[in-house]
Coordinates of C-alpha atoms and ligand atoms in Angstrom, one line a residue:
Chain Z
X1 CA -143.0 -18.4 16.7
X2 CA -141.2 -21.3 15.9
X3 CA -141.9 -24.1 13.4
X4 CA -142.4 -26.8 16.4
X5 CA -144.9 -23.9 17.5
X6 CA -146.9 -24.1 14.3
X7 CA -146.7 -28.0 14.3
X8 CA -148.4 -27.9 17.7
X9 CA -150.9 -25.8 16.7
X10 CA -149.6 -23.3 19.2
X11 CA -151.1 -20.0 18.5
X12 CA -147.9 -16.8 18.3
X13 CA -146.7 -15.8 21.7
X14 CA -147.2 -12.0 20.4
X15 CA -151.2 -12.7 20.2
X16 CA -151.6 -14.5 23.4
X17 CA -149.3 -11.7 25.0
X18 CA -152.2 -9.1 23.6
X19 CA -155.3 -11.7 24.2
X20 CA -153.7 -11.6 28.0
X21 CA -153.5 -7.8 28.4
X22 CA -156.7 -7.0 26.8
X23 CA -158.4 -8.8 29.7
X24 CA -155.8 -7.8 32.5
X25 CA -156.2 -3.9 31.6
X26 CA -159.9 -3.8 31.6
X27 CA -159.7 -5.3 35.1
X28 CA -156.9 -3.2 36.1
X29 CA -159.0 0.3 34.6
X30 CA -162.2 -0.9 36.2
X31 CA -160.9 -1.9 39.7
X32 CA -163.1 -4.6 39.0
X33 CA -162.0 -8.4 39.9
X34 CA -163.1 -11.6 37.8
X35 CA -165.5 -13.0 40.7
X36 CA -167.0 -9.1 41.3
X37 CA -167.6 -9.0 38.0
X38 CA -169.5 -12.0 38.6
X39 CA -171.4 -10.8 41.5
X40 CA -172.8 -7.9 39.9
X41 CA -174.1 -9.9 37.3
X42 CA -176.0 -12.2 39.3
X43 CA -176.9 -8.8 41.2
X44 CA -178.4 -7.5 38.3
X45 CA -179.9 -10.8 37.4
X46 CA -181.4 -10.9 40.4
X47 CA -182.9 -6.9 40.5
X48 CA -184.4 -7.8 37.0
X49 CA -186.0 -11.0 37.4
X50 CA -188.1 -9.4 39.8
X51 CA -189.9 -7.1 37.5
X52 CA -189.4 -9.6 33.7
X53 CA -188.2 -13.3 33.1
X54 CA -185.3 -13.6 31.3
X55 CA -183.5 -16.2 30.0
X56 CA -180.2 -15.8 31.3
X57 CA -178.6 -18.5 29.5
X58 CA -178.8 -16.8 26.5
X59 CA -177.5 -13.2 28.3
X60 CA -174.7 -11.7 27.3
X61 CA -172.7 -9.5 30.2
X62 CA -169.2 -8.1 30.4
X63 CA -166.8 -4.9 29.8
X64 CA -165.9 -3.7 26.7
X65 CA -163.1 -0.5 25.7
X66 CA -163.7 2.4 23.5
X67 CA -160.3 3.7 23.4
X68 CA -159.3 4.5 27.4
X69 CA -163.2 4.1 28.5
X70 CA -164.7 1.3 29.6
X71 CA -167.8 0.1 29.3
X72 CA -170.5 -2.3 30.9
X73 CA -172.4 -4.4 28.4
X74 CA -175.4 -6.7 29.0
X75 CA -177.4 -7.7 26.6
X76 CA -180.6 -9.6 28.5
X77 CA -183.3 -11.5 26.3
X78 CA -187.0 -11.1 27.8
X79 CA -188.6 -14.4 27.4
X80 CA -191.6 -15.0 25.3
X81 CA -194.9 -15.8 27.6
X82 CA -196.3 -12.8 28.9
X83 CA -196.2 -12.9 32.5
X84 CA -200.5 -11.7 32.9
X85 CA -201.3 -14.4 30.8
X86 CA -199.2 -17.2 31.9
X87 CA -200.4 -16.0 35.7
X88 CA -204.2 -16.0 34.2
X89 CA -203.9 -19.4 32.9
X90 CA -202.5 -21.0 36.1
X91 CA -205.5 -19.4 38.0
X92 CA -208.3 -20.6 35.3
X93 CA -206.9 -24.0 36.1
Chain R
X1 CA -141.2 32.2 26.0
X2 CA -140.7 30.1 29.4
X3 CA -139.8 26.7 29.1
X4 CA -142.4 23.6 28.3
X5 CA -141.6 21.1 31.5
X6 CA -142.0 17.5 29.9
X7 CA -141.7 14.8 32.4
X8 CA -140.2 10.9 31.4
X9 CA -142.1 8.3 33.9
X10 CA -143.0 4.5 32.9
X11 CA -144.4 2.5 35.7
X12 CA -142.3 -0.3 35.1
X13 CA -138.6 0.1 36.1
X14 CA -135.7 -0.4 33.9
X15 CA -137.8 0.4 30.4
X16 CA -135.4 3.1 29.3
X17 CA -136.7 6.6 31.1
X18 CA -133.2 7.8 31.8
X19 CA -131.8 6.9 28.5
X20 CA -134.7 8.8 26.9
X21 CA -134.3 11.9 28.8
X22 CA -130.5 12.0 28.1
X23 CA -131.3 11.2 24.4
X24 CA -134.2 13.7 23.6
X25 CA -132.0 16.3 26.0
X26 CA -128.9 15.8 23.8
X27 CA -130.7 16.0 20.7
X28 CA -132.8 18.7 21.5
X29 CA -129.8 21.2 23.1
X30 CA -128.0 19.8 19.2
X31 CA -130.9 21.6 17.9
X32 CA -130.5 24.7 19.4
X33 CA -133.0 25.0 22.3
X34 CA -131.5 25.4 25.7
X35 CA -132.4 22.3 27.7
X36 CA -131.8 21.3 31.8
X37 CA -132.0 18.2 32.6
X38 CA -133.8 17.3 36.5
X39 CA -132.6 13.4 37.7
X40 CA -135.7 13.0 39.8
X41 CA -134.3 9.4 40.8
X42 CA -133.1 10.8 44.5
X43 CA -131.1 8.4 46.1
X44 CA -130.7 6.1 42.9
X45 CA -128.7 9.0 40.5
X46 CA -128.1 8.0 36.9
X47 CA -128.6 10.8 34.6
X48 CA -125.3 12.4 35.3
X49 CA -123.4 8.8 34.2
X50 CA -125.2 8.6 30.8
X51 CA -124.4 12.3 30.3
X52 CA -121.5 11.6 31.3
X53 CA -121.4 14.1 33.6
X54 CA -121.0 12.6 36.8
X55 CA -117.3 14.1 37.4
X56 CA -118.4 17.4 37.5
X57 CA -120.9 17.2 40.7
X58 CA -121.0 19.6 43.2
X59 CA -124.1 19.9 44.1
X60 CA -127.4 18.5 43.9
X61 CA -131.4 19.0 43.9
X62 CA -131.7 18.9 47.6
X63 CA -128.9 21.6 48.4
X64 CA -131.1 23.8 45.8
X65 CA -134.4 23.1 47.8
X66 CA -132.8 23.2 51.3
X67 CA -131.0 26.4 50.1
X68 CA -127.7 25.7 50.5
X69 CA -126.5 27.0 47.1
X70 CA -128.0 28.8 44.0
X71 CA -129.8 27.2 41.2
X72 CA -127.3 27.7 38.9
X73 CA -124.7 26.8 40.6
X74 CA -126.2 23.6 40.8
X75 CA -126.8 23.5 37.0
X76 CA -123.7 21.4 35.2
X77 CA -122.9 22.7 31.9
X78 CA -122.3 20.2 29.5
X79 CA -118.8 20.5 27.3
X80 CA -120.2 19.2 24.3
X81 CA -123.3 21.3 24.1
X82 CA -123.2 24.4 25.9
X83 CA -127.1 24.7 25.6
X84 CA -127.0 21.3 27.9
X85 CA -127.5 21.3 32.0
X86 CA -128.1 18.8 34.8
X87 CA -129.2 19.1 37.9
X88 CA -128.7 16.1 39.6
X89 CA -130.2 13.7 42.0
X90 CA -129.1 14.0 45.7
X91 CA -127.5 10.4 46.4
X92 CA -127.3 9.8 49.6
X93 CA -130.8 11.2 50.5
X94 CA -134.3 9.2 50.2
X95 CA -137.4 10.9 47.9
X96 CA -138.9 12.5 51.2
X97 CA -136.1 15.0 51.0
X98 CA -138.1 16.7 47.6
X99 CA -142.1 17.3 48.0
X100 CA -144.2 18.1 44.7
X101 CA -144.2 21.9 46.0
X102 CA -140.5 21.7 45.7
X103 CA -140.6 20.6 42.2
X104 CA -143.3 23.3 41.4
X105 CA -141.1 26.3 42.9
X106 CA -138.1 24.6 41.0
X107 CA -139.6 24.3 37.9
X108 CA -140.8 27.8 38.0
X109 CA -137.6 29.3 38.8
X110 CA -136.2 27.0 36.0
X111 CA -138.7 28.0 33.6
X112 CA -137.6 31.1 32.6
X113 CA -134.0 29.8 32.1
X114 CA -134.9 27.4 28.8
X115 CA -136.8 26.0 26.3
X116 CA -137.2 22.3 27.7
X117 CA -137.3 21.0 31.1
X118 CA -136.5 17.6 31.2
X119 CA -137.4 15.8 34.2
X120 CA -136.6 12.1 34.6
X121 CA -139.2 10.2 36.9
X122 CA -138.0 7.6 39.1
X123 CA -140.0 4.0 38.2
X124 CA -143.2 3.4 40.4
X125 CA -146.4 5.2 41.1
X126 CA -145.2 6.5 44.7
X127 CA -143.8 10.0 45.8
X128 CA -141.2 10.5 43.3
X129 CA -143.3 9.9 40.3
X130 CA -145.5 12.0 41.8
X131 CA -142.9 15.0 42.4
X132 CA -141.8 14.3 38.9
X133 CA -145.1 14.7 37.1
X134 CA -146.3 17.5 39.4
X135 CA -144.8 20.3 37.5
X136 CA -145.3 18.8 34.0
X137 CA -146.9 20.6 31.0
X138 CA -146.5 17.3 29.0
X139 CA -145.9 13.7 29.9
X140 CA -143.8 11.3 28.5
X141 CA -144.8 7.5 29.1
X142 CA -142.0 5.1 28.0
X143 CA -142.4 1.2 27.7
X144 CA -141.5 -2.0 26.4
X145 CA -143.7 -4.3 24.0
X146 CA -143.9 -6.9 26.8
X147 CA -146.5 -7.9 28.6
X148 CA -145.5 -6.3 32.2
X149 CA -144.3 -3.0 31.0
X150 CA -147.2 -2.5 28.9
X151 CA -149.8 -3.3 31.9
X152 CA -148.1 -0.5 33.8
X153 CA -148.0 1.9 31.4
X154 CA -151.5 1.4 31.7
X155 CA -151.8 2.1 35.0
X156 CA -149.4 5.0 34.6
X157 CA -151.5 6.7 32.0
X158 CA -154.9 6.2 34.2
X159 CA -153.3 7.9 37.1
X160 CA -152.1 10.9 35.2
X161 CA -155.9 10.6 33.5
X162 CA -157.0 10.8 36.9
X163 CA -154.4 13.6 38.3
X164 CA -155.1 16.1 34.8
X165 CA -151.9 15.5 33.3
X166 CA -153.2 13.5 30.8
X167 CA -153.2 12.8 27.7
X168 CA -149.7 11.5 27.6
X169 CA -147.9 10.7 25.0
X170 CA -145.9 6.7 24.4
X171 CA -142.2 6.4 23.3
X172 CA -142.4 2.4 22.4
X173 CA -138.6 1.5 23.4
X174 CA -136.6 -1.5 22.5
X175 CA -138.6 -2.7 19.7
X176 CA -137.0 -5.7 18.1
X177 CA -138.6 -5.9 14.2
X178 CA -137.1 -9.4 14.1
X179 CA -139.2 -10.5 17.2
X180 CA -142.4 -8.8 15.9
X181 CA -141.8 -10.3 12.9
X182 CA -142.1 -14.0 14.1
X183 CA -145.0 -12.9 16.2
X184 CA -143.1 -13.0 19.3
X185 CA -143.0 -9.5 20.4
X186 CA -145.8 -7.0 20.7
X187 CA -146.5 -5.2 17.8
X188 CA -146.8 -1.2 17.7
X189 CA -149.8 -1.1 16.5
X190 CA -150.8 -3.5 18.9
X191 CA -149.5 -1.6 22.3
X192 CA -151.1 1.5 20.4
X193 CA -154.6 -0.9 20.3
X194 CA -153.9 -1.6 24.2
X195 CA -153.4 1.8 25.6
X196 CA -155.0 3.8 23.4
X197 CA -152.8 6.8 23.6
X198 CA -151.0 9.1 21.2
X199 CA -147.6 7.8 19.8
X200 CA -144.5 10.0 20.0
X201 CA -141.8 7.8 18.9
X202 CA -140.1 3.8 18.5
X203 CA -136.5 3.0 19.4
X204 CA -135.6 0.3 18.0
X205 CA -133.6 -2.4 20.7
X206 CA -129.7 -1.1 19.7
X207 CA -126.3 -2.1 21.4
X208 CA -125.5 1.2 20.8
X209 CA -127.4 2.4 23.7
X210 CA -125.3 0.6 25.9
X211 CA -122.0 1.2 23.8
X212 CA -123.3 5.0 24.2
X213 CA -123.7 4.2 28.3
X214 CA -120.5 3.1 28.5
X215 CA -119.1 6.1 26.9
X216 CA -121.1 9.0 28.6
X217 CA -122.3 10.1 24.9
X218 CA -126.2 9.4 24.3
X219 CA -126.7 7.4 20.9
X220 CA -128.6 10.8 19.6
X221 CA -125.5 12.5 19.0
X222 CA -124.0 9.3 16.8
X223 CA -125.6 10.4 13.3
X224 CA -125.3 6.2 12.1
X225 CA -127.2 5.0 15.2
X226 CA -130.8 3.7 14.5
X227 CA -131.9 4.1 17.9
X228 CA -130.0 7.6 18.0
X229 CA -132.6 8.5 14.9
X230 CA -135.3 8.0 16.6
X231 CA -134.8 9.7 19.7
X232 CA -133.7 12.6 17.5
X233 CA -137.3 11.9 15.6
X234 CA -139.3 12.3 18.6
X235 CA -136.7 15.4 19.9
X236 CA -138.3 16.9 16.6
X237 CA -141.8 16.2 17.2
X238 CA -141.4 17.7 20.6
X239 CA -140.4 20.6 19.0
X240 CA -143.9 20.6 17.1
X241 CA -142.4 19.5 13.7
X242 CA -143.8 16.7 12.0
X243 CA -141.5 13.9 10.8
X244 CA -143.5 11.3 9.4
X245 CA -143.3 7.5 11.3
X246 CA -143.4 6.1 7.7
X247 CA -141.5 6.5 4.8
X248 CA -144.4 6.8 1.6
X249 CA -141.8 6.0 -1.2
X250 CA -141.8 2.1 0.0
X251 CA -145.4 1.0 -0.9
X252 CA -144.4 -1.9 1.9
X253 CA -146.6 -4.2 4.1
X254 CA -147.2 -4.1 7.7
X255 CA -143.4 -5.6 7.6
X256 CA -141.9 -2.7 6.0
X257 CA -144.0 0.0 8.3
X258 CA -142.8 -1.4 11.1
X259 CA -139.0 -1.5 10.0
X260 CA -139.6 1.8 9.0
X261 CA -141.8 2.5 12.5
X262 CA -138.3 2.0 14.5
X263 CA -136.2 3.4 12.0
X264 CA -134.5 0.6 10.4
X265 CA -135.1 1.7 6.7
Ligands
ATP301 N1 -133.3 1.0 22.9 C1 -132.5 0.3 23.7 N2 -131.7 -0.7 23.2 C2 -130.9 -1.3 24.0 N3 -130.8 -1.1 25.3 C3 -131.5 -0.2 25.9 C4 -132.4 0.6 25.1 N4 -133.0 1.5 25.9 C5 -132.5 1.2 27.2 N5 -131.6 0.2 27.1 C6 -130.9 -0.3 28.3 O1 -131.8 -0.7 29.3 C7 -131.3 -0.4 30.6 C8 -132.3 0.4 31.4 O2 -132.4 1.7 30.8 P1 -132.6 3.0 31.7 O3 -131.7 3.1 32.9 O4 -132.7 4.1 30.8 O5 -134.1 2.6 32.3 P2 -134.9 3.4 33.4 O6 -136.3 3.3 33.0 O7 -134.4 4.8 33.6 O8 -134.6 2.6 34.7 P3 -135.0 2.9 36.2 O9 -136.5 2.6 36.4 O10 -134.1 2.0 37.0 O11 -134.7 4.4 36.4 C9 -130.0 0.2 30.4 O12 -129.0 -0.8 30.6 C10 -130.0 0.7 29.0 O13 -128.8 0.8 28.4
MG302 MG1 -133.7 5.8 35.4

């Protein structure tokens, strides 16, 4: 890294090099493109909503490693109003 | 006891496979074991030039397989260390000539002939690799700390995962400690992070390998050669022995380790 790199606030070739590969091999291990990735999560979006809101803005989804195994990760927050009640209330009214 | 087959393969051409098997070969058959050699590069034959051997071909792989001559007459001795042979690659035939149950009779017939069989994989993920690996006991997975060689390493290791000849073992090759020291290059520790496999050995990047290429005399047999160190490290740990990747008298940073890593201190 040179110092014209460290003026520009360039991050180290070497770190971007691994930032790169960690992504690229956890495609590559999983088969798994960028925009499938993204169609099974609004699959599974989807397949949930049907049975508990969620609030999918705050959802977290992707692969992680653990040494050479990959994993699937989503963490899916359940929102607050109970479904019965909110349904009770709309009939009431 | 018969012979361990350990097979050299990368993914990524050019990374240094060849020079590894006529390094560990050398310093293995320096050592005392009886070593042969199988270029599995058919139609691309190196080996016998870096061993310096390629004067002294009659015959190759295919006339073994096709049966026009005896295995050991295909089997070139080296001068240097009598413990040494080569088999070479055919050159003027293409990989279809050699199917995986080829390399499995030949390996078996070779088995009870030596301590080591080395087989050098052609680059790729096609036939040849897979004749190469298809007798293995062991696999060897060589790369680069660059971005390319490192993502098919990665694929390499999956498929011999996938195939059970896994888990293989990583020689990191041409490491330059001035690079990883600027935070240009890949570091070991972070290839080691990437691909998650065990670590048999660094060699440092070193002219000397290509002086040595030139010559038809490995680096592992020049005793002042850093890279010809560390192929005579991992020759060792083949072996079973342990040699330690870091020296513990230099209480050193992550600096120091790696010099040490690749055998410059
Ligand atoms: N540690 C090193 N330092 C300097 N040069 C090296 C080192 N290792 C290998 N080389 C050089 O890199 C080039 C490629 O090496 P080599 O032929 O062993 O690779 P390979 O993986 O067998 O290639 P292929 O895929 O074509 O069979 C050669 O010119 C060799 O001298
Ligand atoms: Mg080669």
């Amino acid at each position: 890294m040179s110092f014209i790199d460290k003026l520009l606030g360039r991050k180290p070739s070497a770190d971007s090099a691994k930032e790169r590969l960690q992504l690229v091999l956890i495609h590559d291990r999983t088969d798994l493109t960028s925009s499938e990735l993204e169609s099974l999560r609004d699959d599974l979006i989807a397949t949930i909503s049907r049975h508990i809101e969620i609030d999918v803005s705050e959802m977290q989804f992707g692969l992680e490693h653990d040494g050479r195994s990959q994993r699937l990760v989503a963490d899916i927050p359940i929102k607050r109003v109970p479904r019965r009640r909110a349904k009770g209330k709309s009939k009431a009214r | 006891m018969p012979a361990q087959v350990i097979t050299i393969t990368s993914g990524k051409g050019g990374v240094g496979k060849t020079t590894a098997v006529a390094n560990l070969a050398v310093a293995l058959a320096a050592n005392g074991s009886k070593v042969v050699c199988i270029d599995g590069d058919i139609g691309l034959r190196n080996l016998d030039v870096i061993l310096g051997l390629e004067n002294r071909i009659v015959y190759d792989i295919v006339d073994i397989i096709e049966g026009r001559c005896r295995l050991k007459q295909a089997m070139i001795r080296d001068k240097k260390l009598p413990d040494l042979y080569l088999i070479p690659a055919a050159q003027t035939r293409d990989k279809n000539a050699v199917s995986a149950n080829d390399m499995n009779r030949l390996a078996k017939d070779l088995r009870s002939e030596c301590d080591y069989l080395l087989i050098d994989s052609p680059a790729g993920i096609e036939r040849g690799f897979k004749n190469a690996i298809a007798p293995a006991d062991r696999v060897l997975v060589v790369t680069n700390p660059e971005v390319s060689a490192v993502r098919d390493a990665d694929r390499v290791i999956g498929i011999l995962e996938a195939e059970g000849k896994g888990p293989a073992a990583l020689i990191l090759n041409r490491l330059n400690p001035v690079m990883v020291k600027k935070n240009d290059m890949l570091s070991p520790d972070d290839v080691l992070d990437l691909l998650a496999i065990e670590l048999i050995g660094i060699v440092p990047e070193d002219e000397g390998v290509i002086v040595g290429s030139n010559r038809g005399t490995p680096v592992a047999s020049d005793p002042k050669s850093k890279a010809g160190q560390a192929f005579r490290n991992i020759a060792r740990r083949i072996t079973g022995e342990e040699v330690p990747f870091l020296d513990l008298d230099h209480s050193g940073g992550l600096w120091d380790r790696i010099q040490k890593l690749a055998g410059r201190k």
